[in-house]
Amino acid sequence: MEAIGQFIPLILIFGIMYFLLIRPQQKKVKEHAAMVAALRRGDQVITQGGLIGKVVKVKDDNEVEVELAEGIKVRVVQSTIATVINKTEPAK
């Protein structure tokens, strides 16, 4: 019984760490994946490198073509999109 009592603080520390660190991080990853999956043409985005541009084309192979300035287009991996500034309305 004493051996079980010694493990209770360790179990409590793991439980606290789960609810304070692991669970919120998993939630953030899921939200980011949903945001990236919802990208479409015309969305204004910020990449993790700090570049701001407009999505020109969403490719099937996990790539997005972003126009940084008029006539300057860059291929970007979808997971490197940090945030979406302006969402476009869906076409009807």
Coordinates of C-alpha atoms in Angstrom, one line a residue:
M1 CA 0.0 0.0 0.0
E2 CA 2.9 2.3 0.7
A3 CA 4.3 1.7 -2.8
I4 CA 1.0 2.9 -4.4
G5 CA 1.1 6.0 -2.1
Q6 CA 4.5 7.0 -3.5
F7 CA 3.2 7.0 -7.1
I8 CA 0.2 9.2 -6.4
P9 CA 2.1 12.5 -6.6
L10 CA 3.7 11.3 -9.9
I11 CA 0.3 10.5 -11.3
L12 CA -1.1 13.8 -10.2
I13 CA 1.8 15.7 -11.8
F14 CA 1.3 13.8 -15.1
G15 CA -2.4 14.6 -15.0
I16 CA -1.8 18.3 -14.4
M17 CA 0.8 18.4 -17.2
Y18 CA -1.7 16.7 -19.5
F19 CA -4.4 19.3 -18.9
L20 CA -2.1 22.3 -18.9
L21 CA 0.3 21.5 -21.8
I22 CA -0.5 18.5 -23.9
R23 CA -4.3 18.9 -24.4
P24 CA -4.2 22.6 -25.4
Q25 CA -1.4 21.9 -27.9
Q26 CA -3.4 19.1 -29.5
K27 CA -6.4 21.4 -29.8
K28 CA -4.3 24.1 -31.4
V29 CA -2.9 21.6 -33.9
K30 CA -6.4 20.5 -34.9
E31 CA -7.5 24.1 -35.3
H32 CA -4.5 24.8 -37.5
A33 CA -5.2 21.7 -39.6
A34 CA -8.8 22.7 -40.1
M35 CA -7.8 26.3 -41.1
V36 CA -5.3 24.9 -43.7
A37 CA -7.8 22.5 -45.1
A38 CA -10.3 25.4 -45.5
L39 CA -7.9 27.5 -47.6
R40 CA -9.3 28.6 -50.9
R41 CA -8.5 31.0 -53.7
G42 CA -8.7 34.7 -52.7
D43 CA -7.8 34.2 -49.0
Q44 CA -5.2 36.6 -47.7
V45 CA -2.7 34.7 -45.6
I46 CA 0.5 35.2 -43.5
T47 CA 3.2 32.5 -43.8
Q48 CA 5.4 31.5 -40.9
G49 CA 8.2 33.4 -42.6
G50 CA 6.1 36.6 -42.2
L51 CA 5.2 37.0 -45.9
I52 CA 1.7 38.4 -46.5
G53 CA 0.0 37.4 -49.8
K54 CA -3.2 36.2 -51.5
V55 CA -3.9 32.6 -52.3
V56 CA -4.0 32.2 -56.1
K57 CA -4.3 28.5 -56.4
V58 CA -4.7 25.6 -54.0
K59 CA -2.9 22.5 -55.4
D60 CA -3.7 18.9 -54.5
D61 CA -0.2 17.9 -53.4
N62 CA -0.2 20.0 -50.1
E63 CA 0.9 23.2 -51.9
V64 CA -0.6 26.6 -52.2
E65 CA 0.4 29.3 -54.8
V66 CA 0.5 32.7 -53.1
E67 CA 0.8 36.0 -54.9
L68 CA 3.0 38.3 -52.8
A69 CA 2.8 41.3 -55.2
E70 CA 1.4 41.8 -58.6
G71 CA 3.0 39.3 -60.8
I72 CA 5.1 37.7 -58.1
K73 CA 3.8 34.2 -57.2
V74 CA 5.4 31.8 -54.7
R75 CA 4.7 28.1 -54.1
V76 CA 4.2 27.5 -50.3
V77 CA 3.6 24.3 -48.4
Q78 CA 0.2 24.5 -46.8
S79 CA 1.3 23.7 -43.3
T80 CA 3.6 26.8 -43.3
I81 CA 0.5 29.1 -43.5
A82 CA 0.4 30.7 -40.0
T83 CA -2.9 32.6 -40.2
V84 CA -5.6 33.6 -42.6
I85 CA -6.2 37.4 -42.5
N86 CA -9.2 37.7 -44.8
K87 CA -11.5 34.9 -45.8
T88 CA -13.3 35.1 -49.1
E89 CA -17.0 34.3 -49.4
P90 CA -17.8 31.0 -50.9
A91 CA -19.0 31.1 -54.6
K92 CA -22.7 30.6 -55.1

